[in-house]
Each structure stands twice: as structure tokens, then as C-alpha cells.
PDB file of C-alpha atoms in Angstrom:
ATOM      1  CA  MET A  20      96.392  76.664  92.124  1.00  0.00           C
ATOM      2  CA  ARG A  21      95.220  79.877  93.873  1.00  0.00           C
ATOM      3  CA  SER A  22      96.642  80.871  97.292  1.00  0.00           C
ATOM      4  CA  SER A  23      95.799  83.737  99.488  1.00  0.00           C
ATOM      5  CA  SER A  24      99.344  84.037 100.853  1.00  0.00           C
ATOM      6  CA  LEU A  25     100.548  86.008  97.803  1.00  0.00           C
ATOM      7  CA  PRO A  26     102.296  89.192  98.862  1.00  0.00           C
ATOM      8  CA  LEU A  27     100.009  92.231  98.208  1.00  0.00           C
ATOM      9  CA  PRO A  28     101.203  94.641  95.510  1.00  0.00           C
ATOM     10  CA  LEU A  29     101.997  98.082  96.638  1.00  0.00           C
ATOM     11  CA  ALA A  30      98.783  99.640  95.293  1.00  0.00           C
ATOM     12  CA  LEU A  31      96.748  97.220  97.462  1.00  0.00           C
ATOM     13  CA  THR A  32      98.857  97.941 100.548  1.00  0.00           C
ATOM     14  CA  ALA A  33      98.211 101.689 100.175  1.00  0.00           C
ATOM     15  CA  ARG A  34      94.449 101.082  99.692  1.00  0.00           C
ATOM     16  CA  LEU A  35      94.361  99.264 103.048  1.00  0.00           C
ATOM     17  CA  SER A  36      95.506 102.480 104.930  1.00  0.00           C
ATOM     18  CA  PRO A  37      92.736 104.320 106.785  1.00  0.00           C
ATOM     19  CA  VAL A  38      94.337 107.650 105.510  1.00  0.00           C
ATOM     20  CA  ALA A  39      93.874 106.410 101.862  1.00  0.00           C
ATOM     21  CA  VAL A  40      90.103 105.540 102.716  1.00  0.00           C
ATOM     22  CA  LEU A  41      89.658 109.064 103.851  1.00  0.00           C
ATOM     23  CA  ALA A  42      91.395 110.549 100.811  1.00  0.00           C
ATOM     24  CA  VAL A  43      89.165 108.444  98.518  1.00  0.00           C
ATOM     25  CA  ALA A  44      86.130 109.710 100.173  1.00  0.00           C
ATOM     26  CA  GLY A  45      87.361 113.306  99.606  1.00  0.00           C
ATOM     27  CA  TRP A  46      84.584 115.116 101.310  1.00  0.00           C
ATOM     28  CA  ALA A  47      84.621 118.397 103.367  1.00  0.00           C
ATOM     29  CA  LEU A  48      81.441 119.444 105.276  1.00  0.00           C
ATOM     30  CA  ALA A  49      80.456 122.996 104.098  1.00  0.00           C
ATOM     31  CA  SER A  50      79.009 124.717 107.182  1.00  0.00           C
ATOM     32  CA  GLY A  51      79.405 128.061 108.704  1.00  0.00           C
ATOM     33  CA  PRO A  52      79.181 129.372 112.377  1.00  0.00           C
ATOM     34  CA  PHE A  53      75.703 130.161 113.683  1.00  0.00           C
ATOM     35  CA  ALA A  54      75.008 133.796 114.079  1.00  0.00           C
ATOM     36  CA  ALA A  55      74.526 135.080 117.507  1.00  0.00           C
ATOM     37  CA  THR A  56      70.903 135.917 118.428  1.00  0.00           C
ATOM     38  CA  PRO A  57      70.490 139.689 119.549  1.00  0.00           C
ATOM     39  CA  ALA A  58      69.276 140.333 123.040  1.00  0.00           C
ATOM     40  CA  GLU A  59      65.627 141.309 123.338  1.00  0.00           C
ATOM     41  CA  SER A  60      64.096 143.841 125.657  1.00  0.00           C
ATOM     42  CA  HIS A  61      61.871 142.971 128.533  1.00  0.00           C
ATOM     43  CA  ASP A  62      58.753 144.089 126.469  1.00  0.00           C
ATOM     44  CA  GLU A  63      59.884 142.182 123.390  1.00  0.00           C
ATOM     45  CA  ARG A  64      60.388 138.957 125.527  1.00  0.00           C
ATOM     46  CA  GLN A  65      56.855 139.494 126.950  1.00  0.00           C
ATOM     47  CA  GLN A  66      55.279 139.877 123.364  1.00  0.00           C
ATOM     48  CA  THR A  67      57.175 137.139 121.524  1.00  0.00           C
ATOM     49  CA  GLY A  68      58.215 134.693 124.222  1.00  0.00           C
ATOM     50  CA  THR A  69      55.373 132.268 123.819  1.00  0.00           C
ATOM     51  CA  GLN A  70      55.679 132.309 119.967  1.00  0.00           C
ATOM     52  CA  SER A  71      59.452 131.773 119.993  1.00  0.00           C
ATOM     53  CA  ALA A  72      59.271 128.822 122.459  1.00  0.00           C
ATOM     54  CA  SER A  73      56.732 127.008 120.300  1.00  0.00           C
ATOM     55  CA  ALA A  74      57.755 127.747 116.776  1.00  0.00           C
ATOM     56  CA  PRO A  75      60.850 126.066 115.232  1.00  0.00           C
ATOM     57  CA  SER A  76      63.209 127.983 112.981  1.00  0.00           C
ATOM     58  CA  THR A  77      62.687 127.758 109.263  1.00  0.00           C
ATOM     59  CA  SER A  78      66.073 126.127 108.740  1.00  0.00           C
ATOM     60  CA  ALA A  79      65.357 123.496 111.348  1.00  0.00           C
ATOM     61  CA  ALA A  80      61.845 122.701 109.871  1.00  0.00           C
ATOM     62  CA  SER A  81      63.326 122.272 106.395  1.00  0.00           C
ATOM     63  CA  LYS A  82      66.124 119.945 107.404  1.00  0.00           C
ATOM     64  CA  THR A  83      65.047 116.545 106.457  1.00  0.00           C
ATOM     65  CA  TYR A  84      67.847 114.494 107.976  1.00  0.00           C
ATOM     66  CA  ALA A  85      69.549 115.501 111.250  1.00  0.00           C
ATOM     67  CA  ALA A  86      71.928 112.614 111.675  1.00  0.00           C
ATOM     68  CA  ALA A  87      73.878 110.110 109.490  1.00  0.00           C
ATOM     69  CA  PRO A  88      72.752 106.546 109.885  1.00  0.00           C
ATOM     70  CA  ALA A  89      74.971 103.656 110.974  1.00  0.00           C
ATOM     71  CA  PRO A  90      76.826 102.964 107.817  1.00  0.00           C
ATOM     72  CA  CYS A  91      77.951  99.543 108.612  1.00  0.00           C
ATOM     73  CA  ALA A  92      74.335  98.557 109.122  1.00  0.00           C
ATOM     74  CA  SER A  93      73.117 100.169 105.879  1.00  0.00           C
ATOM     75  CA  LEU A  94      73.734  97.165 103.580  1.00  0.00           C
ATOM     76  CA  ALA A  95      72.236  93.697 103.841  1.00  0.00           C
ATOM     77  CA  GLY A  96      74.552  90.727 104.697  1.00  0.00           C
ATOM     78  CA  LYS A  97      73.942  89.014 101.278  1.00  0.00           C
ATOM     79  CA  THR A  98      74.813  92.148  99.430  1.00  0.00           C
ATOM     80  CA  ILE A  99      78.182  92.441 101.267  1.00  0.00           C
ATOM     81  CA  THR A 100      78.789  88.832 100.554  1.00  0.00           C
ATOM     82  CA  SER A 101      77.981  89.228  96.963  1.00  0.00           C
ATOM     83  CA  LEU A 102      80.058  92.326  96.322  1.00  0.00           C
ATOM     84  CA  VAL A 103      83.027  91.618  98.568  1.00  0.00           C
ATOM     85  CA  PRO A 104      83.436  87.865  98.822  1.00  0.00           C
ATOM     86  CA  GLY A 105      85.348  86.962 102.064  1.00  0.00           C
ATOM     87  CA  ALA A 106      84.766  90.320 103.899  1.00  0.00           C
ATOM     88  CA  LYS A 107      83.327  90.406 107.313  1.00  0.00           C
ATOM     89  CA  LYS A 108      79.741  91.492 107.142  1.00  0.00           C
ATOM     90  CA  ALA A 109      80.251  93.795 110.217  1.00  0.00           C
ATOM     91  CA  GLY A 110      82.470  96.000 108.145  1.00  0.00           C
ATOM     92  CA  LYS A 111      84.747  98.702 109.707  1.00  0.00           C
ATOM     93  CA  GLU A 112      83.575 102.160 110.418  1.00  0.00           C
ATOM     94  CA  ILE A 113      86.102 104.947 109.760  1.00  0.00           C
ATOM     95  CA  ARG A 114      86.594 107.617 112.466  1.00  0.00           C
ATOM     96  CA  SER A 115      85.141 110.955 111.889  1.00  0.00           C
ATOM     97  CA  THR A 116      85.562 114.311 113.519  1.00  0.00           C
ATOM     98  CA  ASP A 117      81.763 114.630 113.796  1.00  0.00           C
ATOM     99  CA  SER A 118      80.005 111.276 113.565  1.00  0.00           C
ATOM    100  CA  LYS A 119      76.539 112.922 113.797  1.00  0.00           C
ATOM    101  CA  VAL A 120      76.995 114.478 110.276  1.00  0.00           C
ATOM    102  CA  ARG A 121      79.557 112.235 108.583  1.00  0.00           C
ATOM    103  CA  ARG A 122      80.121 108.473 108.801  1.00  0.00           C
ATOM    104  CA  THR A 123      81.734 105.986 106.592  1.00  0.00           C
ATOM    105  CA  CYS A 124      82.151 102.069 106.632  1.00  0.00           C
ATOM    106  CA  SER A 125      84.534  99.987 104.483  1.00  0.00           C
ATOM    107  CA  TRP A 126      84.508  96.398 103.578  1.00  0.00           C
ATOM    108  CA  ASN A 127      87.517  94.683 101.796  1.00  0.00           C
ATOM    109  CA  ALA A 128      88.819  91.257 101.193  1.00  0.00           C
ATOM    110  CA  LEU A 129      91.330  89.401  99.117  1.00  0.00           C
ATOM    111  CA  LYS A 130      89.887  85.863  98.255  1.00  0.00           C
ATOM    112  CA  GLY A 131      92.427  83.991  96.348  1.00  0.00           C
ATOM    113  CA  TYR A 132      93.762  86.532  93.933  1.00  0.00           C
ATOM    114  CA  ASP A 133      90.500  88.492  93.578  1.00  0.00           C
ATOM    115  CA  TYR A 134      90.338  91.721  95.591  1.00  0.00           C
ATOM    116  CA  ARG A 135      87.283  93.836  96.266  1.00  0.00           C
ATOM    117  CA  TRP A 136      86.759  97.019  98.189  1.00  0.00           C
ATOM    118  CA  LEU A 137      83.576  98.848  99.121  1.00  0.00           C
ATOM    119  CA  ASP A 138      83.060 102.014 100.924  1.00  0.00           C
ATOM    120  CA  VAL A 139      79.631 103.629 101.941  1.00  0.00           C
ATOM    121  CA  SER A 140      79.607 107.166 103.198  1.00  0.00           C
ATOM    122  CA  PHE A 141      76.901 109.569 104.508  1.00  0.00           C
ATOM    123  CA  GLU A 142      77.130 113.167 105.006  1.00  0.00           C
ATOM    124  CA  ILE A 143      74.503 115.435 106.541  1.00  0.00           C
ATOM    125  CA  THR A 144      74.482 119.036 105.511  1.00  0.00           C
ATOM    126  CA  GLU A 145      72.696 122.150 106.958  1.00  0.00           C
ATOM    127  CA  SER A 146      70.193 122.485 104.034  1.00  0.00           C
ATOM    128  CA  ASP A 147      69.205 121.083 100.693  1.00  0.00           C
ATOM    129  CA  GLU A 148      70.999 123.943  98.974  1.00  0.00           C
ATOM    130  CA  VAL A 149      74.333 123.112 100.704  1.00  0.00           C
ATOM    131  CA  ALA A 150      73.903 119.443  99.762  1.00  0.00           C
ATOM    132  CA  GLN A 151      73.105 120.219  96.187  1.00  0.00           C
ATOM    133  CA  LYS A 152      76.193 122.452  95.834  1.00  0.00           C
ATOM    134  CA  SER A 153      78.389 119.733  97.265  1.00  0.00           C
ATOM    135  CA  TYR A 154      76.724 117.239  95.005  1.00  0.00           C
ATOM    136  CA  LYS A 155      77.512 119.362  91.916  1.00  0.00           C
ATOM    137  CA  GLU A 156      81.264 119.695  93.059  1.00  0.00           C
ATOM    138  CA  ASN A 157      81.443 115.811  93.366  1.00  0.00           C
ATOM    139  CA  VAL A 158      79.909 115.229  90.013  1.00  0.00           C
ATOM    140  CA  THR A 159      82.161 117.909  88.327  1.00  0.00           C
ATOM    141  CA  GLU A 160      85.287 116.301  89.833  1.00  0.00           C
ATOM    142  CA  LYS A 161      84.178 112.840  88.640  1.00  0.00           C
ATOM    143  CA  SER A 162      83.450 113.654  85.011  1.00  0.00           C
ATOM    144  CA  GLY A 163      82.587 111.003  82.352  1.00  0.00           C
ATOM    145  CA  GLY A 164      79.767 109.194  84.019  1.00  0.00           C
ATOM    146  CA  GLY A 165      76.038 109.708  83.856  1.00  0.00           C
ATOM    147  CA  ALA A 166      72.856 110.021  85.803  1.00  0.00           C
ATOM    148  CA  VAL A 167      71.168 107.250  87.645  1.00  0.00           C
ATOM    149  CA  PRO A 168      67.342 107.625  87.437  1.00  0.00           C
ATOM    150  CA  GLY A 169      65.035 107.024  90.377  1.00  0.00           C
ATOM    151  CA  LEU A 170      67.739 107.270  93.072  1.00  0.00           C
ATOM    152  CA  GLY A 171      67.351 110.108  95.477  1.00  0.00           C
ATOM    153  CA  ASP A 172      66.703 113.569  94.362  1.00  0.00           C
ATOM    154  CA  SER A 173      69.725 113.250  91.958  1.00  0.00           C
ATOM    155  CA  ALA A 174      72.214 110.489  91.407  1.00  0.00           C
ATOM    156  CA  TYR A 175      75.442 110.106  89.353  1.00  0.00           C
ATOM    157  CA  SER A 176      77.561 107.077  88.508  1.00  0.00           C
ATOM    158  CA  VAL A 177      80.994 106.896  86.890  1.00  0.00           C
ATOM    159  CA  VAL A 178      83.483 103.946  86.509  1.00  0.00           C
ATOM    160  CA  ASN A 179      87.244 104.479  85.821  1.00  0.00           C
ATOM    161  CA  LEU A 180      90.108 102.010  85.041  1.00  0.00           C
ATOM    162  CA  THR A 181      93.590 102.616  86.376  1.00  0.00           C
ATOM    163  CA  THR A 182      96.846 100.690  85.767  1.00  0.00           C
ATOM    164  CA  GLU A 183      99.804 100.625  88.065  1.00  0.00           C
ATOM    165  CA  ASP A 184     102.807  98.304  87.565  1.00  0.00           C
ATOM    166  CA  LYS A 185     100.763  96.494  84.893  1.00  0.00           C
ATOM    167  CA  GLN A 186      97.955  95.804  87.420  1.00  0.00           C
ATOM    168  CA  GLN A 187      94.556  96.951  86.431  1.00  0.00           C
ATOM    169  CA  THR A 188      91.981  98.310  88.926  1.00  0.00           C
ATOM    170  CA  ARG A 189      88.493  99.315  88.022  1.00  0.00           C
ATOM    171  CA  GLU A 190      86.652 101.671  90.449  1.00  0.00           C
ATOM    172  CA  GLY A 191      82.984 102.906  90.433  1.00  0.00           C
ATOM    173  CA  THR A 192      81.552 105.817  92.253  1.00  0.00           C
ATOM    174  CA  VAL A 193      77.990 106.710  92.928  1.00  0.00           C
ATOM    175  CA  VAL A 194      76.991 110.003  94.291  1.00  0.00           C
ATOM    176  CA  VAL A 195      73.502 110.657  95.588  1.00  0.00           C
ATOM    177  CA  ARG A 196      71.736 113.642  96.980  1.00  0.00           C
ATOM    178  CA  ALA A 197      68.611 113.016  99.049  1.00  0.00           C
ATOM    179  CA  SER A 198      67.309 116.390 100.536  1.00  0.00           C
ATOM    180  CA  ASN A 199      70.066 117.577 102.785  1.00  0.00           C
ATOM    181  CA  ALA A 200      72.168 114.258 102.728  1.00  0.00           C
ATOM    182  CA  LEU A 201      74.846 113.062 100.452  1.00  0.00           C
ATOM    183  CA  VAL A 202      75.600 109.322 100.039  1.00  0.00           C
ATOM    184  CA  VAL A 203      78.714 108.363  98.267  1.00  0.00           C
ATOM    185  CA  VAL A 204      79.556 104.649  97.381  1.00  0.00           C
ATOM    186  CA  THR A 205      82.995 103.535  96.096  1.00  0.00           C
ATOM    187  CA  TYR A 206      83.499 100.036  94.839  1.00  0.00           C
ATOM    188  CA  ASN A 207      86.429  98.707  92.994  1.00  0.00           C
ATOM    189  CA  GLY A 208      88.318  95.383  92.281  1.00  0.00           C
ATOM    190  CA  SER A 209      91.311  93.679  90.780  1.00  0.00           C
ATOM    191  CA  ASP A 210      92.451  90.255  89.860  1.00  0.00           C
ATOM    192  CA  PHE A 211      96.093  89.761  90.913  1.00  0.00           C
ATOM    193  CA  GLU A 212      96.650  86.623  88.930  1.00  0.00           C
ATOM    194  CA  SER A 213      95.550  87.796  85.419  1.00  0.00           C
ATOM    195  CA  LYS A 214      96.355  91.475  86.385  1.00  0.00           C
ATOM    196  CA  LYS A 215      92.955  92.470  84.824  1.00  0.00           C
ATOM    197  CA  ALA A 216      90.189  94.272  86.419  1.00  0.00           C
ATOM    198  CA  PRO A 217      86.459  93.235  86.683  1.00  0.00           C
ATOM    199  CA  SER A 218      84.241  94.494  83.892  1.00  0.00           C
ATOM    200  CA  THR A 219      82.691  97.958  83.778  1.00  0.00           C
ATOM    201  CA  ASP A 220      79.274  96.564  84.114  1.00  0.00           C
ATOM    202  CA  GLU A 221      80.040  94.459  87.119  1.00  0.00           C
ATOM    203  CA  ILE A 222      81.541  97.288  88.969  1.00  0.00           C
ATOM    204  CA  ASN A 223      78.887  99.859  87.936  1.00  0.00           C
ATOM    205  CA  LYS A 224      75.987  97.500  88.802  1.00  0.00           C
ATOM    206  CA  GLY A 225      77.591  96.670  92.207  1.00  0.00           C
ATOM    207  CA  ALA A 226      78.035 100.300  93.105  1.00  0.00           C
ATOM    208  CA  ILE A 227      74.589 101.203  92.267  1.00  0.00           C
ATOM    209  CA  LYS A 228      73.085  98.237  94.203  1.00  0.00           C
ATOM    210  CA  ALA A 229      75.015  99.366  97.296  1.00  0.00           C
ATOM    211  CA  ALA A 230      73.905 102.971  96.765  1.00  0.00           C
ATOM    212  CA  LYS A 231      70.121 102.037  96.583  1.00  0.00           C
ATOM    213  CA  GLU A 232      70.376 100.096  99.784  1.00  0.00           C
ATOM    214  CA  ALA A 233      72.423 102.907 101.570  1.00  0.00           C
ATOM    215  CA  VAL A 234      69.681 105.492 100.431  1.00  0.00           C
ATOM    216  CA  ALA A 235      66.939 103.297 101.795  1.00  0.00           C
ATOM    217  CA  ALA A 236      68.786 102.944 105.103  1.00  0.00           C
ATOM    218  CA  LEU A 237      68.979 106.769 105.327  1.00  0.00           C
ATOM    219  CA  GLU A 238      65.270 107.088 104.543  1.00  0.00           C
ATOM    220  CA  ASP A 239      64.427 104.472 107.196  1.00  0.00           C
ATOM    221  CA  GLY A 240      66.463 106.215 109.821  1.00  0.00           C
ATOM    222  CA  GLN A 241      68.848 103.310 110.462  1.00  0.00           C
TER     223      GLN A 241
END
């Protein structure tokens, strides 16, 4: 008979640490300091003052997303219930040094012996070019997967199986670039009774489903 009072294995205890969550996310915002604007002469201010006040900069005009959406509100309640049985729908947002450009929410639960963990992260970069570079770096680090058609401007999915102390854990990651934004979903699971992991298909489909909803939330401005 299953019981939720089973002591958690060492691997699970480590996963529950906020530090480990941030390590899994593994993101670094690539942005440089803004260059100082040279001072104008009195005549130059008279000639260009009206135009400068009314015309936005090229970089600002091309920046599709200015802020990260609320990550814990990016998924439907039924999706959370389905992917992470027993988890609180509200999730837990992970603290960020700059919540305007980088936000992450996590859901995790141990129901009986079945464990599931889900992360949804948003990162807003300064331009499409910066986001594309970061996307390529993420995909290169997570080799062995494949493209996900019809999701954002480009999307990639990969699933890996790890074993520690004879306990299997299968983890899926989906990385999406949508204009100047990056969306990363991490979804994994284990069964601590059988010591087996969920199937590749289950984890991959779950991660992609969450990624689609997260991108929709980004586009809706939630």
C-alpha cells in the first residue's frame, strides 16, 4: 500500500533546494551598459529637439517584449493538475535579481511514490539578435533533441534519462525563442516505488504542452 511518508531520496532533497532550481535554469542575461549620449550644442538642440522628443529609438521600436509575464499565472490550473498531480496550482515564483526581465515559477509534488517537477521560465533580452544567440547556446548545451514546429520563432525539445542510486529520473526541456524573449520549460519525474522513470513520450509531451501555454501567456501579455 502506497504511503506519502516515505523518506525522500537524496536526489529529490537536492531538487527541492531553490539553489538547485536556479542551477537547472542555468540562464545568464546577456546585456551591456547603455552608451552615454553626447551633449548637443544649443543650435543642435533647437534643430533636433522636436524630432528627438517624438521619435523612439530604433532598438526600442524593435523590442517586441518589454517585460516578463507572471510565470505562475502562465499555465492553466488543469494543466498543472495533469502534469504535477498534488501540486498547489499557485506554484512558487523563484526570486530574480531583475524580475522585469527574468522570472521563473516552479511546481512540484510527491503523490504516493510518484514525483513530478515543473519549471517555467521567461527571459526578456534587449533584442531579437541577443535572444537568438542565447537560444543557440541553450540548444548546443542540450544536444540530442529536435525542433518543435509551430512554436514561437524557433523551439527545441530534448529528453534525458539519469540514474542515481538505482533511481531513474527522466527530464524534458523545451527552449523557445519568440522575438526578443526566451521561454524555457523543464519537466521531470520519478517513481520511487519501482525506481523507474516515466516514459520519454509522457515527459516530452508534458513539457511541450506547458511550453505552448507559456508562449501564449507571453504573447497575451499576462
